[in-house]
XYZ file of C-alpha atoms in Angstrom:
637
model
C -59.639 -0.696 -0.825
C -57.585 -3.481 -2.087
C -54.594 -2.936 -4.392
C -55.004 -3.324 -8.020
C -52.370 -5.268 -10.349
C -51.470 -2.035 -11.450
C -50.739 -0.786 -8.053
C -48.850 -3.752 -7.391
C -46.608 -3.507 -10.588
C -45.924 0.171 -9.783
C -44.873 -0.618 -6.381
C -42.624 -3.332 -7.612
C -41.103 -0.840 -10.100
C -40.548 1.602 -7.260
C -38.684 -0.988 -5.459
C -36.637 -2.066 -8.373
C -35.607 1.654 -9.166
C -34.701 2.094 -5.349
C -32.767 -1.066 -5.463
C -30.868 -0.080 -8.668
C -30.162 3.437 -7.562
C -28.659 2.027 -4.383
C -26.514 -0.341 -6.076
C -25.165 2.245 -8.602
C -24.357 4.464 -5.626
C -22.558 1.872 -3.811
C -20.466 0.794 -6.819
C -19.819 4.335 -7.723
C -18.666 5.190 -4.137
C -16.470 2.140 -4.021
C -14.738 2.921 -7.235
C -14.084 6.554 -5.910
C -12.644 5.048 -2.635
C -10.245 3.084 -4.534
C -9.005 5.431 -7.031
C -8.868 8.729 -5.207
C -5.409 10.176 -4.302
C -4.030 6.678 -5.389
C -0.406 7.624 -5.608
C -0.418 9.349 -2.275
C -2.511 7.185 0.051
C -0.819 5.164 1.326
C 2.258 7.233 1.077
C 5.672 5.780 -0.356
C 6.160 2.719 -2.624
C 6.954 -0.350 -0.532
C 9.718 -2.674 -1.608
C 7.390 -5.609 -2.627
C 5.473 -3.185 -4.922
C 8.612 -1.992 -6.314
C 9.677 -5.777 -6.948
C 6.523 -6.448 -8.957
C 6.953 -3.112 -10.912
C 10.521 -4.286 -11.886
C 9.413 -7.569 -12.917
C 6.750 -5.807 -14.962
C 9.646 -3.594 -16.562
C 11.306 -6.638 -17.590
C 7.855 -8.010 -19.225
C 7.504 -4.667 -21.054
C 10.882 -5.353 -22.309
C 10.510 -8.644 -23.680
C 10.812 -11.194 -20.844
C 7.994 -13.870 -20.754
C 8.379 -16.048 -17.580
C 5.343 -18.140 -16.499
C 6.509 -17.751 -12.910
C 8.886 -15.033 -11.485
C 11.407 -16.697 -9.289
C 12.829 -13.564 -7.645
C 11.758 -12.211 -4.319
C 10.546 -15.559 -2.958
C 8.647 -16.257 -6.124
C 5.429 -14.416 -7.730
C 2.605 -15.624 -9.878
C 2.383 -13.791 -13.309
C -1.206 -12.508 -13.668
C -0.793 -8.967 -11.740
C 2.869 -8.535 -12.900
C 1.634 -8.817 -16.683
C -1.189 -6.532 -15.997
C 1.312 -3.929 -14.556
C 3.549 -4.421 -17.651
C 0.240 -3.131 -19.711
C -0.323 -0.262 -17.363
C 3.434 0.707 -17.751
C 3.022 1.263 -21.420
C 0.341 3.685 -20.751
C 1.449 5.501 -17.547
C 5.084 5.096 -17.362
C 7.304 4.062 -14.810
C 5.062 5.730 -11.977
C 3.578 4.466 -8.613
C 0.076 5.289 -10.250
C 0.875 2.824 -13.030
C 1.411 0.061 -10.454
C -1.487 0.761 -8.072
C -3.885 1.574 -10.671
C -3.934 -2.161 -11.645
C -4.837 -3.135 -8.140
C -7.485 -0.438 -7.985
C -9.037 -1.695 -11.248
C -8.960 -5.412 -9.671
C -10.166 -4.217 -6.442
C -12.981 -2.369 -8.152
C -14.253 -4.810 -10.545
C -14.098 -7.260 -7.449
C -17.196 -5.303 -6.496
C -19.100 -6.186 -9.321
C -18.063 -9.722 -9.408
C -18.760 -10.123 -5.610
C -22.269 -8.689 -6.337
C -22.794 -11.399 -9.064
C -21.597 -14.192 -6.668
C -23.627 -13.195 -3.848
C -26.779 -12.752 -6.072
C -26.316 -16.140 -7.886
C -26.061 -17.837 -4.288
C -28.407 -15.777 -2.114
C -30.385 -13.328 -4.185
C -30.404 -9.594 -4.968
C -30.955 -8.150 -1.619
C -28.241 -10.099 0.174
C -26.017 -9.235 -2.862
C -26.565 -5.555 -2.341
C -25.451 -5.595 1.336
C -22.442 -7.826 0.389
C -21.279 -5.251 -2.329
C -21.683 -2.136 0.311
C -19.744 -4.132 3.036
C -17.185 -5.086 0.596
C -16.856 -1.500 -0.919
C -16.582 0.244 2.509
C -14.257 -2.350 4.148
C -10.740 -0.938 5.263
C -9.606 -4.473 4.550
C -10.814 -4.601 0.957
C -10.157 -0.813 0.417
C -6.558 -0.924 1.470
C -5.587 -3.921 -0.645
C -7.126 -2.393 -3.707
C -4.692 0.683 -3.318
C -1.636 -1.265 -2.961
C 0.353 -2.705 -5.758
C 0.450 -6.367 -4.775
C -0.565 -9.526 -6.641
C -3.003 -10.442 -3.987
C -5.245 -7.792 -5.177
C -6.252 -10.190 -8.172
C -7.787 -12.620 -5.937
C -10.981 -11.099 -4.857
C -12.038 -10.574 -8.515
C -11.276 -13.983 -9.924
C -12.798 -15.652 -6.846
C -16.050 -13.477 -7.511
C -16.110 -14.486 -10.976
C -15.498 -17.983 -10.331
C -18.511 -18.194 -7.751
C -20.795 -15.979 -10.168
C -20.092 -18.612 -13.071
C -20.619 -21.580 -10.901
C -23.622 -20.310 -9.161
C -25.423 -19.140 -12.419
C -24.344 -22.262 -14.353
C -26.070 -24.481 -12.047
C -29.016 -22.270 -11.461
C -29.451 -21.804 -15.039
C -28.328 -25.248 -16.172
C -25.886 -23.732 -18.357
C -22.777 -25.813 -19.083
C -21.027 -23.164 -20.709
C -21.089 -21.117 -17.502
C -19.704 -24.205 -15.536
C -16.744 -24.344 -18.105
C -16.077 -20.921 -17.792
C -16.236 -21.397 -13.993
C -13.641 -24.478 -14.328
C -11.285 -21.884 -16.282
C -11.611 -19.436 -13.552
C -10.641 -21.953 -11.093
C -7.491 -22.827 -13.034
C -6.575 -19.077 -13.281
C -6.490 -18.981 -9.657
C -3.103 -20.685 -9.792
C -1.541 -17.632 -11.525
C -2.903 -15.061 -8.820
C -1.656 -15.561 -5.369
C -0.020 -18.478 -3.348
C -3.052 -18.840 -1.058
C -5.464 -19.295 -4.055
C -3.898 -22.713 -4.670
C -6.015 -24.149 -1.982
C -9.199 -23.165 -3.669
C -9.704 -26.456 -5.385
C -9.849 -27.956 -1.847
C -13.049 -25.951 -1.369
C -14.920 -27.586 -4.153
C -13.631 -30.955 -3.468
C -14.733 -30.794 0.094
C -18.148 -29.247 -1.412
C -18.464 -32.397 -3.860
C -17.900 -34.916 -0.733
C -20.431 -33.061 1.169
C -22.790 -32.902 -1.739
C -22.393 -36.480 -2.721
C -23.065 -37.794 0.920
C -25.849 -35.344 1.931
C -27.791 -34.210 -1.087
C -27.051 -37.121 -3.568
C -30.398 -36.723 -5.347
C -29.160 -33.625 -6.792
C -25.311 -34.482 -7.210
C -24.113 -33.603 -10.739
C -23.647 -36.204 -13.545
C -20.125 -36.932 -14.522
C -20.354 -34.930 -17.670
C -21.128 -31.748 -15.589
C -18.199 -32.462 -13.363
C -15.865 -33.091 -16.318
C -17.184 -29.824 -17.801
C -16.071 -28.026 -14.606
C -12.885 -30.102 -13.787
C -11.360 -30.229 -17.560
C -10.996 -26.522 -18.290
C -9.558 -26.098 -14.957
C -6.818 -28.561 -15.672
C -6.318 -27.100 -19.112
C -5.676 -23.580 -17.888
C -3.850 -24.527 -14.863
C -1.611 -26.949 -16.844
C 1.294 -24.905 -17.693
C 1.608 -23.487 -14.097
C 1.460 -27.160 -12.778
C 4.074 -28.207 -15.000
C 6.166 -25.394 -14.031
C 5.806 -26.484 -10.443
C 6.499 -30.086 -11.017
C 9.844 -28.943 -12.515
C 10.710 -26.271 -10.237
C 9.611 -27.487 -6.652
C 11.832 -25.149 -4.800
C 11.090 -22.004 -6.528
C 7.343 -22.714 -6.653
C 6.715 -23.897 -3.104
C 9.729 -22.257 -1.340
C 7.748 -19.380 0.073
C 5.042 -21.619 1.339
C 7.900 -23.397 3.264
C 9.525 -20.330 4.561
C 6.637 -19.038 6.441
C 4.764 -22.316 7.307
C 4.439 -23.203 10.872
C 4.393 -26.597 12.673
C 0.907 -27.863 13.665
C 1.153 -26.984 17.171
C 1.932 -23.523 16.507
C -0.903 -23.276 13.979
C -3.464 -24.646 16.460
C -2.208 -21.785 18.937
C -2.926 -19.304 16.096
C -6.659 -20.440 15.866
C -8.046 -17.835 18.405
C -6.292 -14.881 16.962
C -7.364 -15.901 13.351
C -10.934 -16.492 14.342
C -10.924 -13.084 16.340
C -9.562 -11.104 13.310
C -13.372 -10.510 12.243
C -14.508 -9.254 15.478
C -11.925 -8.497 18.092
C -8.128 -7.937 16.995
C -6.922 -7.664 13.422
C -3.467 -7.519 11.721
C -1.019 -5.440 13.418
C 0.971 -4.517 10.309
C 0.367 -1.030 9.150
C 0.743 -2.003 5.649
C -2.380 -4.122 5.917
C -4.368 -2.516 8.153
C -4.950 0.312 10.664
C -2.937 -1.450 13.287
C -4.899 -3.949 15.387
C -8.350 -3.152 14.116
C -10.439 -6.089 13.327
C -12.192 -6.631 9.872
C -15.671 -5.574 11.205
C -16.853 -2.535 13.327
C -18.857 -3.579 16.462
C -22.321 -3.466 14.587
C -21.148 -5.373 11.767
C -19.262 -7.865 13.948
C -22.622 -8.701 15.695
C -24.120 -9.209 12.280
C -21.192 -11.449 11.398
C -21.815 -13.731 14.462
C -25.682 -13.801 13.608
C -24.856 -14.868 10.197
C -22.662 -17.649 11.214
C -25.395 -18.912 13.537
C -28.027 -18.611 10.788
C -25.822 -20.711 8.423
C -24.901 -23.264 10.837
C -28.647 -23.859 11.683
C -29.324 -24.201 7.683
C -26.492 -26.556 7.359
C -27.707 -28.677 10.260
C -31.330 -28.657 9.478
C -31.380 -28.498 5.775
C -27.810 -29.670 4.754
C -27.756 -26.378 2.726
C -25.004 -26.530 0.089
C -24.606 -22.715 0.115
C -23.926 -22.848 3.785
C -21.481 -25.779 3.402
C -19.775 -23.644 0.633
C -19.496 -20.597 3.034
C -18.013 -22.567 5.839
C -15.914 -24.454 3.613
C -14.369 -21.342 2.071
C -13.940 -19.780 5.470
C -12.017 -22.947 6.841
C -9.854 -23.382 3.806
C -9.001 -20.018 2.930
C -8.046 -19.008 6.476
C -5.306 -21.935 6.367
C -2.656 -19.585 4.789
C -2.763 -17.191 7.930
C -3.197 -19.995 10.311
C -0.179 -21.881 9.236
C 2.001 -18.928 9.265
C 3.753 -16.260 11.419
C 2.373 -12.994 12.425
C -1.296 -14.279 12.395
C -3.770 -12.982 11.822
C -2.257 -11.733 8.512
C -4.602 -9.856 6.255
C -2.671 -10.181 3.155
C -2.599 -13.883 3.288
C -6.143 -14.121 4.174
C -7.416 -11.934 1.321
C -8.704 -14.726 -0.426
C -11.563 -15.010 2.063
C -13.178 -12.207 0.220
C -15.944 -11.658 -0.987
C -17.273 -14.791 1.025
C -16.502 -13.303 4.454
C -18.918 -10.376 3.504
C -21.860 -12.879 2.839
C -22.105 -13.873 6.455
C -23.235 -10.442 7.895
C -25.333 -9.708 4.981
C -27.230 -13.017 5.516
C -27.823 -12.001 9.374
C -30.577 -9.801 7.662
C -32.242 -12.952 6.322
C -32.391 -14.564 9.694
C -33.724 -10.940 11.126
C -36.285 -10.813 8.444
C -37.449 -14.251 9.373
C -37.887 -13.366 12.940
C -39.577 -10.201 12.083
C -42.035 -11.795 9.954
C -43.318 -13.849 12.754
C -44.332 -10.741 14.943
C -44.941 -8.429 11.880
C -47.039 -10.184 9.145
C -47.310 -8.420 5.663
C -44.816 -5.863 4.564
C -43.424 -5.017 7.974
C -40.506 -7.543 7.899
C -39.252 -6.339 4.738
C -39.393 -2.712 5.700
C -37.803 -3.415 9.138
C -35.062 -5.463 7.297
C -34.172 -2.581 4.699
C -33.992 -0.043 7.566
C -31.725 -2.342 9.534
C -29.530 -2.930 6.506
C -29.098 0.765 5.745
C -28.149 1.123 9.516
C -25.611 -1.675 9.223
C -24.085 -0.293 5.915
C -23.829 3.320 7.047
C -22.264 2.338 10.340
C -19.687 0.265 8.418
C -18.922 2.927 5.887
C -18.717 5.831 8.452
C -16.456 3.736 10.710
C -14.059 3.026 7.644
C -14.165 6.790 6.737
C -12.907 7.836 9.985
C -10.332 5.084 10.350
C -9.001 5.792 6.744
C -8.548 9.591 7.572
C -6.588 8.711 10.673
C -4.590 5.988 8.893
C -3.689 8.504 6.179
C -2.678 11.193 8.560
C -0.454 8.676 10.684
C 3.090 8.747 10.630
C 3.270 4.811 11.033
C 2.229 4.036 7.224
C 4.933 6.670 6.096
C 7.484 4.594 7.566
C 5.832 1.132 6.796
C 5.671 2.126 3.152
C 9.372 3.241 3.118
C 8.426 6.843 2.168
C 11.887 7.969 2.844
C 13.290 5.745 -0.076
C 10.446 6.951 -2.192
C 11.436 10.501 -1.570
C 15.135 9.594 -2.574
C 13.810 8.100 -5.840
C 11.817 11.189 -6.861
C 14.657 13.614 -5.837
C 17.311 11.454 -7.766
C 15.108 11.403 -10.875
C 14.297 15.178 -10.798
C 18.003 15.874 -10.481
C 18.835 13.835 -13.446
C 15.830 14.800 -15.622
C 15.240 18.528 -14.684
C 18.626 19.776 -13.508
C 20.623 17.875 -16.265
C 23.043 16.468 -13.499
C 24.755 12.954 -13.557
C 23.025 11.023 -10.677
C 24.535 8.299 -8.650
C 22.939 6.283 -6.004
C 25.173 4.473 -3.428
C 24.777 0.567 -4.177
C 23.705 -0.244 -0.822
C 20.583 2.122 -0.985
C 20.179 1.016 -4.645
C 19.897 -2.668 -3.788
C 17.983 -2.388 -0.401
C 15.180 -0.296 -1.821
C 13.901 -1.542 -5.293
C 11.790 1.586 -5.653
C 14.882 3.668 -6.477
C 15.769 1.960 -9.630
C 12.081 1.677 -10.691
C 11.246 5.464 -9.955
C 14.503 6.864 -10.920
C 15.405 5.102 -14.257
C 17.735 7.892 -15.210
C 20.019 7.344 -11.884
C 22.936 5.133 -11.972
C 24.352 2.848 -9.136
C 27.749 2.956 -7.725
C 30.045 2.442 -4.685
C 30.420 6.154 -4.196
C 33.551 5.895 -1.753
C 35.485 4.422 -4.881
C 33.933 6.437 -7.576
C 36.529 8.150 -9.973
C 35.107 11.617 -11.080
C 36.249 12.661 -14.504
C 36.182 16.408 -14.071
C 35.448 19.029 -11.410
C 33.003 20.805 -13.927
C 30.526 18.078 -13.760
C 27.175 18.446 -12.256
C 26.415 15.459 -10.171
C 23.796 14.448 -7.308
C 25.107 11.769 -5.092
C 22.883 9.815 -2.562
C 24.637 7.947 0.233
C 23.679 6.301 3.539
C 23.259 9.064 6.160
C 25.986 8.085 8.339
C 28.550 8.018 5.479
C 31.549 10.473 5.684
C 31.309 13.226 3.037
C 34.916 14.196 3.436
C 35.911 10.537 2.461
C 33.740 10.696 -0.580
C 35.361 14.121 -1.771
C 38.902 13.142 -0.584
C 39.835 11.976 -4.242
C 37.322 14.379 -6.088
C 38.861 17.070 -8.272
C 38.303 20.617 -6.778
C 37.390 23.149 -6.024
C 33.793 22.494 -6.372
C 30.591 23.979 -5.096
C 29.213 21.517 -2.582
C 25.740 21.130 -1.062
C 25.223 18.214 1.664
C 22.074 17.560 3.419
C 20.503 14.713 5.141
C 17.000 13.670 4.167
C 14.453 11.039 4.317
C 13.121 10.181 7.874
C 12.877 6.393 8.235
C 11.931 4.291 10.934
C 12.811 0.610 11.618
C 9.751 -1.752 12.466
C 8.982 -2.005 15.953
C 11.339 0.867 16.815
C 10.285 4.268 18.308
C 13.040 6.462 17.242
C 13.345 7.809 13.695
C 16.563 8.404 11.719
C 17.589 10.090 8.371
C 18.071 7.509 5.760
C 20.459 9.256 3.432
C 22.446 12.069 2.636
C 22.008 14.195 -0.606
C 25.428 15.503 -1.962
C 25.091 18.064 -4.833
C 28.365 18.918 -6.759
C 28.679 21.682 -9.297
C 31.519 24.220 -10.689
C 32.195 26.857 -8.154
C 30.668 30.184 -8.762
C 32.725 33.333 -9.391
C 31.428 35.518 -6.601
C 32.953 38.107 -4.366
C 32.657 37.662 -0.609
C 29.498 39.576 0.671
C 30.879 39.482 4.303
C 34.185 38.372 5.904
C 34.220 36.752 9.209
C 37.320 36.430 11.528
C 39.537 33.230 11.091
C 39.242 33.271 7.170
C 35.456 32.476 6.934
C 33.643 34.141 4.051
C 30.008 34.509 3.387
C 29.731 34.568 -0.350
C 25.979 35.336 -0.540
C 22.801 35.138 1.377
C 19.233 34.823 -0.082
C 16.147 34.862 2.130
C 12.933 33.870 0.394
C 9.345 33.188 1.877
C 7.848 29.813 1.916
C 4.365 28.557 2.863
C 5.521 27.867 6.395
C 8.269 30.524 7.068
C 11.170 31.556 5.217
C 14.263 29.595 3.496
C 17.742 30.848 3.686
C 20.413 29.916 1.295
C 23.902 30.750 2.549
C 26.957 30.172 0.405
C 30.312 29.786 2.614
C 33.937 29.264 1.848
C 37.185 29.168 3.789
C 40.565 30.359 3.137
C 42.121 28.643 5.960
C 41.224 25.497 8.053
C 37.928 26.011 10.269
C 38.359 25.031 14.115
C 35.978 22.375 15.447
C 32.437 23.081 16.604
C 31.587 26.268 14.544
C 27.876 26.724 14.397
C 25.535 29.151 12.487
C 22.081 30.538 13.834
C 19.289 31.827 11.785
C 16.729 34.073 13.902
C 13.489 35.407 12.815
C 12.257 38.175 14.847
C 9.913 41.362 15.061
C 11.616 43.573 17.409
C 12.648 41.626 20.378
C 9.836 38.788 19.778
C 11.302 35.626 18.601
C 9.180 34.122 15.833
C 11.475 31.199 14.916
C 14.963 29.938 14.930
C 17.261 27.154 13.694
C 20.865 26.099 14.983
C 23.231 23.882 13.720
C 26.672 22.934 12.412
C 28.289 25.451 10.033
C 27.681 24.018 6.466
C 25.372 21.479 7.857
C 25.432 18.260 9.812
C 26.807 15.928 7.065
C 29.867 18.466 5.973
C 30.673 20.542 9.039
C 33.281 23.370 8.576
C 36.327 21.677 9.970
C 36.243 19.114 7.136
C 35.793 21.555 4.376
C 38.430 21.537 1.641
C 40.557 24.437 0.463
C 38.818 26.367 -2.250
C 35.367 24.504 -2.150
C 32.240 26.710 -1.897
C 29.715 25.213 0.643
C 25.848 25.755 0.115
C 23.876 25.607 3.436
C 20.055 25.748 3.061
C 18.253 26.565 6.396
C 14.438 26.513 6.783
C 12.704 28.675 9.579
C 9.203 27.994 10.391
C 6.944 30.475 11.614
C 8.801 33.483 10.036
C 6.431 34.482 7.297
C 5.277 37.662 9.270
C 5.103 41.200 7.957
C 7.823 43.222 9.272
C 10.138 40.303 10.238
C 13.903 40.362 10.092
C 16.308 37.675 9.731
C 19.660 37.686 11.908
C 22.271 35.447 10.806
C 25.566 34.508 12.716
C 28.327 32.180 13.595
C 29.548 31.253 16.934
C 31.757 28.602 18.756
C 29.796 25.945 20.106
C 32.112 25.333 23.246
C 32.389 28.861 24.400
C 29.450 30.415 22.973
C 31.270 33.254 21.663
C 30.078 34.707 18.297
C 32.697 35.581 15.411
C 32.855 38.952 14.181
C 32.464 40.460 10.948
C 35.153 42.680 9.479
C 33.160 45.573 10.405
C 32.891 44.252 13.990
C 29.216 42.902 13.819
C 28.348 39.546 15.645
C 25.268 39.102 13.378
C 23.841 40.265 9.987
C 20.320 41.453 9.440
C 18.361 40.694 6.537
C 14.550 41.326 5.457
C 12.785 38.748 3.578
């Protein structure tokens, strides 16, 4: 039986429905991946993100620069977008990163339009899926950096140019020109994009002159580009050092750039960026299966360029070559951030390998077999790519390395400082060394203040204060000129690690000061040490013990306190450390001060457990006795 026209129409309808459903699913999952737990993954709030945020605060408050000269210079599109977001969401990590997520999500739609206009709907669907589930594209859609604007603008530019030429719509060509000018407001690497079109024009003129555009079409593209870019170009001419300074800082000599070529070429299939802020350290852009497709796509494009002088193939090769220059000519190559302008064109290549695959299959399986096999291979390719990214992302999110790379310790300080100021009603001061080093602190803790805390002169001992100083700072030196007596709590917090180091360290000490609490001693130890109160409260991982101490005479060196959680003779958990805590040991206490010590014991949340608390001399191991002759106190949670 031969198929009728109605049957063929029905089959085409089913294909279109399946295609549309697949596209909607891909885009929906891509959007979800970019917005899900946006504030927490990656953790922390890196300094570059915070610098953009502070510039956006200035814009929100009335500043209107065309180029932001601080922090090595920054283009304005992303910052002005963040300023709008701050007006809606306030000064939060989400308000900054949601802008990147919006740009990254819309880049999927723009990339689809570009791929469809150049290569057709099937290739466009594969391109969109590869971009949606790429760790490279995904990560930079979740970090508040201006480079996140580039894929969207690039996708829209290529879409406008492709459809403008295909449909002979001069208005779309003019829109493409305007988008080319907008590239100058996105990121430094996007300044090279005009070179791609210049090179394409030269290729077109010499190899496909019969179809070369008339002068009025060239003008329709170039004039809007110049008009839109003119304010930024004028600024660049008048402020060369500010505008070109960053490029000069990272640029390498030609010999070093040539040495970078193998590593940049291999970033797609072999070895990627080692920076945890840009990548799961060392992972290439593509998983093994997609890497094979990438190589196949390059071969197919090269064949079309050689045999047919294909303009689309020339565009792809020119784009890959020109937009790879920022990472080729810079240090720490391959550098995924500086290479992000390669997207979405880089995802065209493995998707186009399916075209070559189908051409080969059709030679052996005539009829519809080629399309069916191509669809099956495409599903396998996308599925493997998405699955590999999902596995790597989960490992990435659970790793400690991103916590240090994104300066989570400073972010935690900022949150704590803001909470102390807003919730506890305390005056909050952050040492100026931490304040100036980590811009996340002034952005996320606008209620806090900066000061040189060693010279800060308090007004009264009745004030409630939260002070944050570098972890190695002497607490007795800070309190030396402080009116007393006061209630003191000093604890180190914020584990940090220098880039390339293996050992972590405490970033800061949190010093909380409040008026003393009128309370009688609960237990008196020998040597003038009083335990004023003890609270034992369960936590999700064990118990938290809050001990309040005071001393009626100077304490000797080396006093330690222990907290044991036991059931009978079985030890469930224990902690041991300096009496009063490492930042403020007992031998440095001032007369009349009350010292709060908070101790967490993990593994102690067991029914029937008891908590034993005691004090001992570290050198001799001898325990201090209470007035009743006990060497430890027993509590029940």
